[in-house]
């Protein structure tokens, strides 16, 4: 069994040790973290222990991949807030903010604000124009079409505010071929190109911030979801022309 502990000479927990015994300990530099995107009952004791462990990691000197702050920036709610008027200007020039907004889909809150109430009314009136998104990752969590109306009508104001509403992106389909479980599938498909980013920082200091490759996913245009691991899409290769 491998255990991680605080170094006894550093009671603040800023230096972490890894080893199989108390005599064989090694400091480690990086924590890859793939959790905290699923809802948990935070009032239950086991989950309080998990958050205490996460707090210990965040306070350590090791590199967190990602830090909790960086993880939050990718959440649906933060994406929606960044799309709100005059928010991008806190971080970018007006010209840069305008350039970014050109490629934004419409993102709306579902809280008690006037914008949230207007979004709720629009979603109930024309649900086929939107995607209802919870604060989840990994595919299979979004709500589409008439199901949006059913979900929203069953939620109270507090529960509804945990979701955001996004304009449905309607990409033009094209004929393509996918291979899944050894079978060739000839279908009308759509693709989604994602760009990987590499970021390393220390407090307010940015040490590295650059692109690091891409991922092209292709799926049937009839499928709402697009996750590869969830079985909705396949990994593809772009053809540059």
XYZ file of N, CA and C in Angstrom, residues 28-198:
513
model
N 7.093 14.408 -3.321
C 6.637 14.363 -4.703
C 6.170 15.743 -5.137
N 6.271 15.976 -6.447
C 6.128 17.335 -6.961
C 4.757 17.625 -7.557
N 4.056 16.604 -8.052
C 2.835 16.857 -8.816
C 1.688 15.992 -8.321
N 0.517 16.614 -8.209
C -0.719 15.895 -7.889
C -1.649 15.969 -9.096
N -1.828 14.884 -9.865
C -2.860 14.887 -10.902
C -4.219 14.623 -10.249
N -5.163 15.517 -10.455
C -6.454 15.432 -9.769
C -7.560 15.279 -10.804
N -8.309 14.196 -10.712
C -9.434 13.960 -11.614
C -10.651 13.631 -10.759
N -11.163 14.647 -10.113
C -12.321 14.451 -9.249
C -12.966 15.809 -9.011
N -13.952 15.832 -8.141
C -14.629 17.059 -7.699
C -15.593 17.630 -8.720
N -15.858 16.912 -9.829
C -16.851 17.409 -10.777
C -18.196 16.720 -10.603
N -18.262 15.717 -9.723
C -19.522 15.024 -9.460
C -20.137 15.576 -8.181
N -21.479 15.643 -8.121
C -22.115 16.162 -6.911
C -21.923 15.208 -5.745
N -21.700 15.763 -4.567
C -21.545 14.948 -3.368
C -22.367 15.556 -2.251
N -22.719 14.715 -1.304
C -23.443 15.204 -0.128
C -22.417 15.734 0.862
N -22.133 17.024 0.767
C -21.032 17.596 1.532
C -21.259 17.575 3.037
N -22.499 17.313 3.460
C -22.747 17.280 4.895
C -22.397 15.925 5.498
N -22.083 14.933 4.642
C -21.752 13.612 5.147
C -20.273 13.527 5.487
N -19.961 12.810 6.546
C -18.595 12.751 7.059
C -17.560 12.293 6.040
N -17.801 11.221 5.239
C -16.767 10.789 4.283
C -16.380 11.879 3.298
N -17.353 12.670 2.862
C -17.049 13.707 1.888
C -16.341 14.890 2.540
N -16.626 15.147 3.807
C -15.882 16.175 4.519
C -14.410 15.792 4.602
N -14.137 14.507 4.773
C -12.752 14.039 4.813
C -12.083 14.219 3.455
N -12.836 13.980 2.376
C -12.271 14.163 1.045
C -11.910 15.626 0.798
N -12.789 16.539 1.232
C -12.497 17.952 1.032
C -11.350 18.410 1.925
N -11.221 17.801 3.103
C -10.081 18.121 3.966
C -8.781 17.683 3.300
N -8.816 16.530 2.628
C -7.630 16.062 1.904
C -7.309 17.002 0.744
N -8.353 17.466 0.055
C -8.123 18.398 -1.054
C -7.533 19.711 -0.544
N -8.007 20.178 0.601
C -7.465 21.398 1.193
C -5.992 21.219 1.539
N -5.641 20.045 2.057
C -4.243 19.763 2.384
C -3.377 19.826 1.130
N -3.869 19.259 0.030
C -3.114 19.291 -1.224
C -2.956 20.719 -1.731
N -4.037 21.492 -1.663
C -3.985 22.860 -2.170
C -2.986 23.710 -1.396
N -2.820 23.425 -0.121
C -1.904 24.206 0.706
C -0.455 23.745 0.567
N -0.249 22.594 -0.063
C 1.111 22.078 -0.195
C 1.859 22.823 -1.298
N 3.169 22.610 -1.360
C 4.005 23.246 -2.374
C 4.041 22.460 -3.679
N 3.396 21.302 -3.720
C 3.403 20.490 -4.932
C 2.589 21.168 -6.030
N 2.834 20.758 -7.273
C 2.087 21.278 -8.414
C 0.756 20.539 -8.493
N -0.337 21.285 -8.463
C -1.660 20.690 -8.571
C -2.120 20.728 -10.024
N -2.606 19.607 -10.520
C -3.048 19.544 -11.912
C -4.484 19.018 -11.974
N -5.488 19.916 -11.865
C -5.358 21.368 -11.763
C -5.457 21.841 -10.314
N -5.161 23.126 -10.087
C -5.501 23.723 -8.801
C -7.019 23.838 -8.736
N -7.537 24.018 -7.549
C -8.992 24.118 -7.434
C -9.505 25.386 -8.116
N -8.692 26.445 -8.115
C -9.090 27.673 -8.807
C -9.166 27.448 -10.312
N -8.166 26.751 -10.860
C -8.154 26.484 -12.299
C -9.280 25.533 -12.679
N -9.581 24.585 -11.790
C -10.676 23.660 -12.049
C -12.012 24.397 -12.096
N -12.175 25.367 -11.221
C -13.422 26.125 -11.190
C -13.605 26.975 -12.445
N -12.499 27.450 -13.039
C -12.634 28.284 -14.233
C -13.239 27.513 -15.395
N -13.131 26.185 -15.378
C -13.716 25.380 -16.442
C -15.124 24.916 -16.153
N -15.683 25.310 -15.024
C -17.039 24.880 -14.680
C -18.064 25.621 -15.531
N -19.230 25.028 -15.667
C -20.274 25.617 -16.507
C -20.691 26.993 -15.999
N -20.801 27.143 -14.686
C -21.262 28.414 -14.129
C -20.265 29.528 -14.401
N -18.978 29.244 -14.248
C -17.973 30.276 -14.514
C -17.964 30.634 -15.998
N -18.138 29.648 -16.873
C -18.237 29.939 -18.302
C -19.398 30.882 -18.584
N -20.518 30.633 -17.909
C -21.690 31.488 -18.109
C -21.434 32.907 -17.603
N -20.769 33.023 -16.466
C -20.474 34.350 -15.917
C -19.512 35.106 -16.833
N -18.520 34.412 -17.382
C -17.572 35.065 -18.289
C -18.252 35.584 -19.552
N -19.380 34.971 -19.912
C -20.111 35.423 -21.094
C -21.044 36.589 -20.790
N -21.142 36.986 -19.527
C -22.018 38.089 -19.143
C -21.410 39.426 -19.582
N -22.236 40.435 -19.784
C -21.725 41.745 -20.225
C -20.690 42.325 -19.264
N -19.625 42.862 -19.839
C -18.580 43.613 -19.132
C -17.719 42.772 -18.187
N -17.851 41.461 -18.219
C -17.022 40.628 -17.342
C -15.647 40.384 -17.954
N -15.595 40.062 -19.237
C -14.304 39.812 -19.878
C -13.387 41.026 -19.806
N -13.978 42.209 -19.773
C -13.175 43.429 -19.727
C -12.375 43.561 -18.433
N -12.687 42.762 -17.440
C -11.877 42.756 -16.219
C -10.505 42.144 -16.471
N -10.391 41.331 -17.523
C -9.161 40.593 -17.779
C -8.526 40.929 -19.128
N -9.311 41.491 -20.046
C -8.835 41.753 -21.399
C -9.199 43.170 -21.811
N -8.581 43.629 -22.885
C -8.965 44.919 -23.439
C -10.342 44.784 -24.088
N -10.982 45.898 -24.350
C -12.307 45.872 -24.975
C -12.256 45.202 -26.343
N -11.187 45.469 -27.105
C -11.057 44.868 -28.433
C -10.896 43.353 -28.337
N -10.074 42.890 -27.391
C -9.887 41.452 -27.211
C -11.180 40.780 -26.753
N -11.900 41.431 -25.849
C -13.163 40.874 -25.364
C -14.177 40.757 -26.496
N -14.241 41.763 -27.351
C -15.169 41.723 -28.484
C -14.819 40.587 -29.442
N -13.520 40.364 -29.666
C -13.094 39.273 -30.548
C -13.511 37.913 -29.986
N -13.413 37.746 -28.671
C -13.798 36.480 -28.058
C -15.302 36.256 -28.122
N -16.065 37.291 -27.896
C -17.521 37.140 -27.860
C -18.093 36.702 -29.209
N -17.367 36.953 -30.278
C -17.839 36.542 -31.599
C -18.033 35.029 -31.665
N -17.215 34.276 -30.929
C -17.287 32.814 -30.994
C -18.004 32.216 -29.784
N -18.584 33.040 -28.927
C -19.344 32.533 -27.782
C -20.737 32.103 -28.223
N -21.199 30.975 -27.708
C -22.624 30.654 -27.780
C -23.323 31.398 -26.647
N -24.626 31.597 -26.788
C -25.365 32.260 -25.727
C -25.389 31.412 -24.466
N -25.017 31.999 -23.335
C -24.999 31.311 -22.044
C -25.786 32.146 -21.043
N -26.707 31.495 -20.313
C -27.628 32.248 -19.472
C -27.766 31.589 -18.098
N -27.917 32.403 -17.049
C -28.177 31.840 -15.724
C -29.634 31.399 -15.614
N -29.913 30.600 -14.607
C -31.292 30.198 -14.320
C -31.611 30.501 -12.860
N -31.110 31.644 -12.408
C -31.313 32.054 -11.025
C -32.504 33.011 -10.931
N -32.583 33.740 -9.827
C -33.724 34.627 -9.598
C -33.545 36.005 -10.219
N -32.436 36.240 -10.917
C -32.219 37.537 -11.554
C -33.181 37.717 -12.724
N -33.281 38.951 -13.215
C -34.155 39.205 -14.360
C -33.684 38.424 -15.587
N -32.360 38.316 -15.753
C -31.817 37.528 -16.863
C -32.161 36.055 -16.694
N -32.074 35.569 -15.457
C -32.398 34.173 -15.187
C -33.865 33.865 -15.422
N -34.737 34.781 -15.023
C -36.178 34.566 -15.239
C -36.517 34.590 -16.726
N -35.859 35.483 -17.467
C -36.095 35.542 -18.912
C -35.617 34.262 -19.591
N -34.469 33.735 -19.137
C -33.952 32.488 -19.704
C -34.889 31.325 -19.407
N -35.431 31.300 -18.196
C -36.375 30.239 -17.827
C -37.606 30.282 -18.724
N -38.153 31.462 -18.926
C -39.337 31.596 -19.774
C -39.041 31.151 -21.205
N -37.868 31.521 -21.720
C -37.498 31.136 -23.083
C -37.336 29.624 -23.201
N -36.725 29.006 -22.186
C -36.506 27.558 -22.223
C -37.821 26.794 -22.154
N -38.761 27.280 -21.354
C -40.062 26.617 -21.257
C -40.881 26.816 -22.529
N -40.675 27.947 -23.176
C -41.442 28.267 -24.383
C -40.896 27.535 -25.610
N -39.555 27.498 -25.751
C -38.927 26.881 -26.925
C -37.724 26.037 -26.492
N -37.961 24.926 -25.824
C -36.846 24.135 -25.279
C -35.916 23.567 -26.343
N -36.401 23.384 -27.568
C -35.573 22.800 -28.624
C -34.439 23.725 -29.058
N -34.460 24.972 -28.614
C -33.415 25.921 -28.994
C -32.241 25.941 -28.020
N -32.314 25.133 -26.949
C -31.332 25.260 -25.876
C -30.772 23.910 -25.431
N -29.724 24.001 -24.601
C -29.171 22.862 -23.870
C -29.165 23.248 -22.394
N -29.662 22.371 -21.551
C -29.656 22.593 -20.107
C -28.461 21.851 -19.526
N -27.569 22.588 -18.834
C -26.311 21.999 -18.386
C -26.151 22.092 -16.870
N -25.908 20.946 -16.213
C -25.554 20.966 -14.789
C -24.053 21.164 -14.637
N -23.594 21.275 -13.399
C -22.159 21.452 -13.137
C -21.471 20.088 -13.124
N -21.475 19.432 -14.268
C -20.913 18.090 -14.381
C -19.996 18.003 -15.583
N -19.127 16.974 -15.585
C -18.245 16.702 -16.705
C -18.335 15.217 -17.047
N -17.902 14.872 -18.270
C -17.791 13.466 -18.617
C -18.838 12.941 -19.572
N -19.820 13.752 -19.940
C -20.819 13.311 -20.905
C -22.022 12.651 -20.250
N -23.161 12.738 -20.929
C -24.370 12.086 -20.462
C -25.144 12.854 -19.413
N -24.785 14.115 -19.155
C -25.437 14.877 -18.094
C -26.322 16.013 -18.605
N -26.140 16.428 -19.845
C -26.912 17.547 -20.376
C -28.337 17.121 -20.721
N -29.216 18.108 -20.811
C -30.630 17.850 -21.084
C -31.023 18.604 -22.353
N -31.802 17.935 -23.224
C -32.141 18.503 -24.524
C -33.644 18.418 -24.789
N -34.098 19.257 -25.730
C -35.453 19.161 -26.255
C -36.535 19.269 -25.193
N -37.588 18.480 -25.376
C -38.728 18.523 -24.463
C -38.351 18.114 -23.046
N -37.256 17.370 -22.905
C -36.819 16.985 -21.559
C -36.434 18.207 -20.729
N -36.011 19.285 -21.397
C -35.664 20.513 -20.672
C -36.876 21.037 -19.918
N -38.009 21.084 -20.591
C -39.229 21.581 -19.944
C -39.607 20.698 -18.752
N -39.501 19.387 -18.925
C -39.862 18.466 -17.849
C -38.964 18.662 -16.630
N -37.658 18.822 -16.879
C -36.716 18.983 -15.768
C -36.952 20.310 -15.054
N -37.077 21.388 -15.817
C -37.238 22.709 -15.208
C -38.535 22.825 -14.418
N -39.585 22.219 -14.914
C -40.866 22.291 -14.206
C -40.834 21.525 -12.891
N -39.877 20.607 -12.759
C -39.777 19.830 -11.530
C -38.766 20.371 -10.533
N -38.138 21.511 -10.855
C -37.109 22.080 -9.986
C -37.597 23.343 -9.293
N -37.196 23.497 -8.043
C -37.422 24.751 -7.346
C -36.363 25.763 -7.744
N -36.519 26.988 -7.264
C -35.597 28.058 -7.653
C -34.164 27.752 -7.247
N -33.970 27.222 -6.054
C -32.615 26.929 -5.575
C -31.952 25.844 -6.421
N -32.687 24.767 -6.701
C -32.126 23.685 -7.505
C -31.898 24.130 -8.943
N -32.794 24.954 -9.455
C -32.678 25.418 -10.840
C -31.432 26.272 -11.039
N -31.040 27.008 -10.018
C -29.881 27.896 -10.146
C -28.574 27.128 -10.280
N -28.602 25.815 -10.040
C -27.404 24.994 -10.195
C -27.139 24.649 -11.659
N -28.079 24.978 -12.532
C -27.939 24.721 -13.961
C -27.665 26.029 -14.701
N -27.149 25.903 -15.919
C -27.106 27.042 -16.832
C -27.811 26.633 -18.119
N -28.166 27.623 -18.909
C -28.825 27.390 -20.188
C -27.911 27.889 -21.298
N -27.772 27.093 -22.351
C -26.925 27.482 -23.476
C -27.694 27.349 -24.776
N -27.459 28.284 -25.697
C -28.033 28.149 -27.033
C -27.530 26.857 -27.672
N -28.419 26.119 -28.300
C -28.032 24.881 -28.970
C -27.246 25.205 -30.236
N -26.045 24.650 -30.347
C -25.209 24.845 -31.536
C -25.648 23.842 -32.602
N -25.987 24.332 -33.767
C -26.458 23.467 -34.852
C -25.394 23.430 -35.954
N -24.481 22.485 -35.838
C -23.422 22.338 -36.837
C -23.982 21.652 -38.082
N -23.573 22.080 -39.276
C -24.048 21.412 -40.500
C -23.457 20.009 -40.606
N -24.276 18.973 -40.784
C -23.747 17.604 -40.875
C -23.107 17.336 -42.232
N -22.245 16.329 -42.272
C -21.630 15.888 -43.517
C -21.472 14.371 -43.453
N -21.271 13.749 -44.601
C -21.125 12.298 -44.627
C -19.734 11.909 -44.140
N -19.686 10.955 -43.222
C -18.407 10.504 -42.690
C -18.471 9.047 -42.277
N -17.323 8.513 -41.907
C -17.223 7.112 -41.515
C -16.630 7.022 -40.117
N -17.243 6.203 -39.294
C -16.749 5.964 -37.941
C -16.571 4.463 -37.737
N -15.573 4.110 -36.934
C -15.353 2.711 -36.576
C -15.566 2.575 -35.076
N -16.545 1.771 -34.704
C -16.834 1.544 -33.292
C -17.035 0.052 -33.064
N -16.264 -0.506 -32.143
C -16.321 -1.932 -31.805
C -16.136 -2.798 -33.048
N -15.214 -2.376 -33.925
C -14.887 -3.151 -35.114
C -15.866 -3.017 -36.258
N -16.880 -2.170 -36.110
C -17.890 -2.005 -37.146
C -17.730 -0.652 -37.837
N -17.807 -0.660 -39.179
C -17.741 0.571 -39.952
C -19.135 1.189 -40.026
N -19.228 2.449 -39.645
C -20.511 3.148 -39.625
C -20.467 4.286 -40.635
N -21.353 4.227 -41.616
C -21.496 5.269 -42.634
C -22.674 6.134 -42.216
N -22.412 7.398 -41.879
C -23.485 8.210 -41.305
C -23.275 9.686 -41.586
N -24.309 10.452 -41.353
C -24.209 11.906 -41.330
C -23.649 12.299 -39.965
N -22.531 13.012 -39.969
C -21.820 13.273 -38.721
C -21.538 14.765 -38.560
N -21.157 15.114 -37.348
C -20.637 16.450 -37.041
C -19.383 16.262 -36.199
N -18.500 17.240 -36.242
C -17.233 17.146 -35.521
C -17.061 18.331 -34.580
N -16.245 18.111 -33.562
C -15.926 19.163 -32.588
C -14.425 19.156 -32.355
N -13.802 20.296 -32.576
C -12.358 20.427 -32.406
C -12.054 21.116 -31.087
N -11.251 20.465 -30.261
C -10.820 21.051 -28.997
C -9.319 21.275 -29.000
N -8.886 22.383 -28.434
C -7.467 22.722 -28.375
C -6.980 22.569 -26.941
N -5.926 21.784 -26.751
C -5.345 21.614 -25.429
C -4.491 22.827 -25.067
N -4.572 23.217 -23.822
C -3.731 24.299 -23.328
C -2.820 23.813 -22.217
N -1.647 24.402 -22.127
C -0.693 24.097 -21.058
C -0.495 25.363 -20.240
